[in-house]
Amino acid sequence: MRVLLAVALVALALALALAPAPAAAQAPLRPAVTNGQVVDRALTGGLAQTIAQVASREAGVTWIGYAVPMVAGDHQTCDSKDGGVPVRLEPSDTLVVMVRVEAGHVERIRALSANCRIDVGGRTVHWLTGVRPAESVAWLGDRAAAAPPAVVTRRVVDGALSALALHAEPAALDWLLHVARAGSTTHGRGQALFWLSQRAGQRAIGAIAEAIERDPDTEVKRKAVFALSQLPVDDGVPRLIQIARAHSNPAVRKQAFFWLGQSKDPRALAFFVEVLGR
């Protein structure tokens, strides 16, 4: 009996040792990189510090990349339309953040799905391992909310916001809301509102409605109206009708009429008939 028990325990130990690791324990996928060199690099002192170290040590142009979990949904973010990207029957669950640094500064941020095939144009990619999603969100949020005269280009702000919108980390939504409400530039607030519309949800809808009523810049209000048009129709169309009917700003009302016309929703048609019949 003891021999049989010992044999069974050995067999169980071997089975556990040889079993594949659960999906949650596997490292995030690294995308296929061509026309360049990839150097794996562990974090030293955190994400922000590591990016700053790489940027300060590279005299020319280089790229820094890392992977974190992506928000649920079918988010294909590759540029290629020519069949060069393998067909995925299921959506990617991994977000790849690519950071371009030049002359010591972050010059661009790009958000990609892990199944993208990346041509880095002969440059080096420093691939960071062990990046925690919370660190990624904090670093991206700082870039998205940076106020002039910080050395942050519009491409950095846009890339940071798109990466936050695709982040599975819950705190990413908090950053989008913060930039939409308190961003230092008109462009940044407008872009944050757009990405909030892609996330939908009551918190996002509330921030969009708040911008339409309270943002001091008419251009941001117009972008907020566009964001409403991107929401599911049952959330967006009734609010667009309300704005077109009663908002005090003529430019905002005009924008609402335009996007209602684009919606082809029966409720929008009924509203137009009502307006024409007055």
Coordinates of C-alpha atoms in Angstrom, one line a residue:
M1 CA 0.0 0.0 0.0
R2 CA 2.8 2.4 0.9
V3 CA 4.5 1.7 -2.4
L4 CA 1.4 2.4 -4.4
L5 CA 0.8 5.7 -2.4
A6 CA 4.4 6.8 -3.1
V7 CA 4.0 6.0 -6.8
A8 CA 0.8 8.0 -6.9
L9 CA 2.4 11.0 -5.2
V10 CA 5.3 11.0 -7.6
A11 CA 2.9 10.9 -10.5
L12 CA 0.9 13.8 -9.1
A13 CA 4.1 15.9 -8.6
L14 CA 5.2 15.2 -12.2
A15 CA 1.8 16.2 -13.6
L16 CA 1.8 19.4 -11.7
A17 CA 5.3 20.3 -12.8
L18 CA 4.6 19.6 -16.4
A19 CA 1.1 21.2 -16.5
P20 CA 1.0 24.6 -18.5
A21 CA 0.7 27.7 -16.3
P22 CA -2.7 29.3 -16.1
A23 CA -3.4 32.1 -18.6
A24 CA -3.5 34.7 -15.9
A25 CA 0.1 33.8 -14.8
Q26 CA 1.6 34.0 -18.3
A27 CA 3.6 37.1 -19.2
P28 CA 1.9 39.5 -21.6
L29 CA 2.6 38.9 -25.3
R30 CA 5.3 40.7 -27.0
P31 CA 4.4 41.7 -30.6
A32 CA 6.4 40.6 -33.6
V33 CA 9.1 43.2 -34.4
T34 CA 10.9 43.4 -37.7
N35 CA 13.6 45.7 -39.2
G36 CA 15.1 46.4 -35.8
Q37 CA 16.6 45.1 -32.6
V38 CA 14.7 44.2 -29.4
V39 CA 16.5 44.5 -26.1
D40 CA 14.7 43.0 -23.0
R41 CA 15.0 45.2 -20.0
A42 CA 13.7 44.8 -16.5
L43 CA 12.3 47.8 -14.6
T44 CA 14.8 49.7 -12.4
G45 CA 13.0 51.8 -9.8
G46 CA 9.6 51.8 -11.6
L47 CA 8.2 52.5 -15.0
A48 CA 8.6 56.3 -15.0
Q49 CA 12.2 56.0 -13.8
T50 CA 13.1 53.3 -16.3
I51 CA 11.7 55.3 -19.3
A52 CA 13.5 58.4 -18.1
Q53 CA 16.8 56.4 -17.8
V54 CA 16.5 55.0 -21.3
A55 CA 15.5 58.4 -22.8
S56 CA 18.5 60.1 -21.1
R57 CA 21.0 57.5 -22.3
E58 CA 19.9 57.3 -26.0
A59 CA 21.3 60.1 -28.1
G60 CA 19.1 59.5 -31.2
V61 CA 15.7 58.0 -31.7
T62 CA 14.7 54.8 -29.9
W63 CA 11.5 53.1 -28.9
I64 CA 10.4 51.7 -25.5
G65 CA 7.6 49.2 -25.4
Y66 CA 5.7 47.2 -22.8
A67 CA 2.4 45.2 -22.5
V68 CA -0.5 45.3 -20.1
P69 CA -4.0 43.8 -20.1
M70 CA -6.4 45.4 -22.6
V71 CA -10.0 46.3 -21.9
A72 CA -12.5 43.7 -23.1
G73 CA -13.8 44.1 -26.6
D74 CA -12.7 43.8 -30.2
H75 CA -10.0 46.5 -30.4
Q76 CA -7.9 46.0 -33.6
T77 CA -5.3 48.9 -33.5
C78 CA -2.9 47.8 -36.3
D79 CA -2.4 50.2 -39.2
S80 CA -1.9 47.5 -41.8
K81 CA -4.8 46.8 -44.1
D82 CA -3.0 44.7 -46.6
G83 CA -3.3 41.3 -45.0
G84 CA 0.1 41.4 -43.3
V85 CA -1.5 41.0 -39.9
P86 CA -2.6 37.4 -39.0
V87 CA -6.4 36.9 -38.8
R88 CA -7.4 36.6 -35.1
L89 CA -10.7 34.8 -34.6
E90 CA -10.8 36.2 -31.0
P91 CA -9.9 39.7 -30.0
S92 CA -6.6 40.5 -28.4
D93 CA -6.6 40.8 -24.6
T94 CA -3.2 42.5 -24.5
L95 CA -2.4 46.2 -25.0
V96 CA 1.0 47.2 -26.3
V97 CA 2.2 50.7 -25.5
M98 CA 5.1 52.0 -27.7
V99 CA 6.9 55.1 -26.7
R100 CA 9.2 57.0 -29.1
V101 CA 12.0 59.0 -27.4
E102 CA 14.3 61.4 -29.1
A103 CA 16.9 63.7 -27.7
G104 CA 16.0 62.7 -24.2
H105 CA 12.3 63.5 -24.5
V106 CA 9.2 61.4 -25.1
E107 CA 8.1 62.4 -28.5
R108 CA 5.2 60.0 -29.3
I109 CA 3.0 57.3 -27.7
R110 CA 1.2 54.6 -29.7
A111 CA -1.3 52.1 -28.5
L112 CA -1.4 48.8 -30.4
S113 CA -2.9 45.3 -29.9
A114 CA -0.5 42.5 -29.3
N115 CA -1.2 40.8 -32.7
C116 CA 0.2 43.8 -34.6
R117 CA 3.4 43.2 -36.6
I118 CA 5.7 46.2 -36.0
D119 CA 8.4 47.5 -38.3
V120 CA 10.6 49.8 -36.3
G121 CA 12.6 51.3 -39.2
G122 CA 16.0 50.0 -38.1
R123 CA 15.7 51.4 -34.6
T124 CA 16.1 49.6 -31.2
V125 CA 13.2 48.7 -29.1
H126 CA 13.8 48.5 -25.3
W127 CA 11.1 46.0 -24.2
L128 CA 10.2 46.5 -20.6
T129 CA 9.2 43.4 -18.5
G130 CA 7.3 43.4 -15.3
V131 CA 5.3 46.6 -15.9
R132 CA 2.3 46.8 -13.5
P133 CA -0.9 48.2 -15.0
A134 CA -1.3 50.7 -12.2
E135 CA 2.2 52.1 -13.0
S136 CA 1.3 52.3 -16.7
V137 CA -1.9 54.2 -16.0
A138 CA -0.1 56.7 -13.7
W139 CA 2.6 57.4 -16.3
L140 CA 0.2 57.7 -19.2
G141 CA -2.1 59.9 -17.1
D142 CA 0.7 62.3 -16.3
R143 CA 1.5 62.6 -20.0
A144 CA -2.2 63.2 -20.9
A145 CA -2.7 65.8 -18.2
A146 CA 0.6 67.6 -18.6
A147 CA 0.2 71.4 -18.8
P148 CA 2.3 73.8 -21.0
P149 CA 5.1 74.6 -20.9
A150 CA 5.8 70.9 -20.3
V151 CA 7.7 69.2 -23.1
V152 CA 4.7 67.3 -24.3
T153 CA 3.5 67.3 -27.9
R154 CA 0.0 66.8 -29.1
R155 CA 1.0 63.4 -30.4
V156 CA 2.0 62.4 -26.8
V157 CA -1.3 63.6 -25.4
D158 CA -3.3 61.9 -28.0
G159 CA -1.4 58.6 -27.7
A160 CA -1.6 58.7 -23.9
L161 CA -5.3 59.2 -24.0
S162 CA -5.9 56.4 -26.5
A163 CA -3.7 54.0 -24.5
L164 CA -5.7 54.9 -21.3
A165 CA -9.0 54.3 -23.1
L166 CA -7.8 50.7 -24.0
H167 CA -6.4 50.0 -20.6
A168 CA -8.2 47.3 -18.5
E169 CA -7.0 48.9 -15.3
P170 CA -10.0 50.6 -13.7
A171 CA -8.0 53.7 -12.7
A172 CA -7.6 54.5 -16.5
L173 CA -11.2 55.8 -16.6
D174 CA -10.5 58.1 -13.6
W175 CA -7.7 59.7 -15.6
L176 CA -9.9 60.1 -18.7
L177 CA -12.5 61.8 -16.5
H178 CA -9.9 64.0 -14.9
V179 CA -8.5 65.2 -18.3
A180 CA -12.0 65.8 -19.7
R181 CA -13.0 68.0 -16.7
A182 CA -9.7 69.7 -15.8
G183 CA -7.3 69.3 -18.7
S184 CA -5.2 72.3 -19.3
T185 CA -5.8 72.5 -23.1
T186 CA -8.9 72.6 -25.3
H187 CA -7.5 69.8 -27.5
G188 CA -6.8 67.5 -24.5
R189 CA -10.3 67.9 -23.0
G190 CA -11.9 67.3 -26.3
Q191 CA -9.9 64.1 -27.0
A192 CA -10.6 62.8 -23.5
L193 CA -14.3 63.3 -24.1
F194 CA -14.1 61.3 -27.4
W195 CA -12.4 58.4 -25.7
L196 CA -14.9 58.5 -22.8
S197 CA -17.6 58.0 -25.4
Q198 CA -15.9 54.8 -26.5
R199 CA -16.0 53.5 -22.9
A200 CA -19.6 54.6 -22.4
G201 CA -21.0 53.9 -18.9
Q202 CA -22.8 56.4 -16.7
R203 CA -19.7 58.0 -15.4
A204 CA -18.5 58.8 -18.9
I205 CA -22.0 60.0 -19.9
G206 CA -22.1 62.3 -16.9
A207 CA -18.7 63.8 -17.8
I208 CA -19.7 64.4 -21.4
A209 CA -23.0 66.1 -20.3
E210 CA -21.0 68.2 -17.8
A211 CA -18.7 69.4 -20.5
I212 CA -21.6 70.5 -22.6
E213 CA -23.0 72.6 -19.8
R214 CA -19.9 73.9 -18.0
D215 CA -16.8 73.9 -20.1
P216 CA -15.8 77.5 -20.9
D217 CA -14.7 76.7 -24.4
T218 CA -17.3 76.4 -27.2
E219 CA -14.9 74.0 -29.2
V220 CA -14.9 71.6 -26.2
K221 CA -18.7 71.8 -26.0
R222 CA -18.9 70.9 -29.7
K223 CA -16.5 68.0 -29.2
A224 CA -18.7 66.8 -26.3
V225 CA -21.7 66.8 -28.6
F226 CA -19.8 64.7 -31.0
A227 CA -18.9 62.4 -28.1
L228 CA -22.6 62.0 -27.4
S229 CA -23.1 60.9 -31.0
Q230 CA -20.6 58.1 -30.4
L231 CA -22.6 56.6 -27.5
P232 CA -25.1 53.8 -27.9
V233 CA -28.2 55.4 -29.6
D234 CA -30.4 55.0 -26.6
D235 CA -28.0 57.0 -24.5
G236 CA -26.9 59.5 -27.1
V237 CA -30.0 60.4 -29.3
P238 CA -32.3 61.6 -26.5
R239 CA -29.6 63.8 -25.1
L240 CA -28.8 65.2 -28.6
I241 CA -32.5 66.0 -29.0
Q242 CA -32.6 67.8 -25.7
I243 CA -29.5 69.9 -26.6
A244 CA -30.8 70.7 -30.1
R245 CA -34.1 71.8 -28.5
A246 CA -33.0 74.0 -25.7
H247 CA -29.2 74.7 -25.4
S248 CA -28.4 78.3 -25.0
N249 CA -25.3 78.2 -27.3
P250 CA -26.3 78.3 -31.0
A251 CA -23.0 76.6 -32.1
V252 CA -23.8 73.7 -29.7
R253 CA -27.4 73.4 -30.9
K254 CA -26.2 73.4 -34.5
Q255 CA -23.7 70.6 -33.7
A256 CA -26.5 68.5 -32.1
F257 CA -28.7 69.0 -35.2
F258 CA -25.9 67.8 -37.4
W259 CA -25.2 64.6 -35.5
L260 CA -28.9 63.8 -35.1
G261 CA -29.1 64.0 -38.9
Q262 CA -26.2 61.5 -39.1
S263 CA -27.8 59.1 -36.7
K264 CA -30.7 58.1 -39.0
D265 CA -32.6 57.3 -35.8
P266 CA -36.5 57.5 -36.0
R267 CA -36.6 59.7 -32.9
A268 CA -34.3 62.2 -34.7
L269 CA -36.6 62.2 -37.7
A270 CA -39.6 62.8 -35.5
F271 CA -37.8 65.7 -33.9
F272 CA -37.0 67.3 -37.3
V273 CA -40.7 66.9 -38.3
E274 CA -41.6 68.7 -35.1
V275 CA -39.2 71.5 -35.7
L276 CA -40.3 72.0 -39.3
G277 CA -43.9 72.0 -38.3
R278 CA -43.6 75.0 -35.9

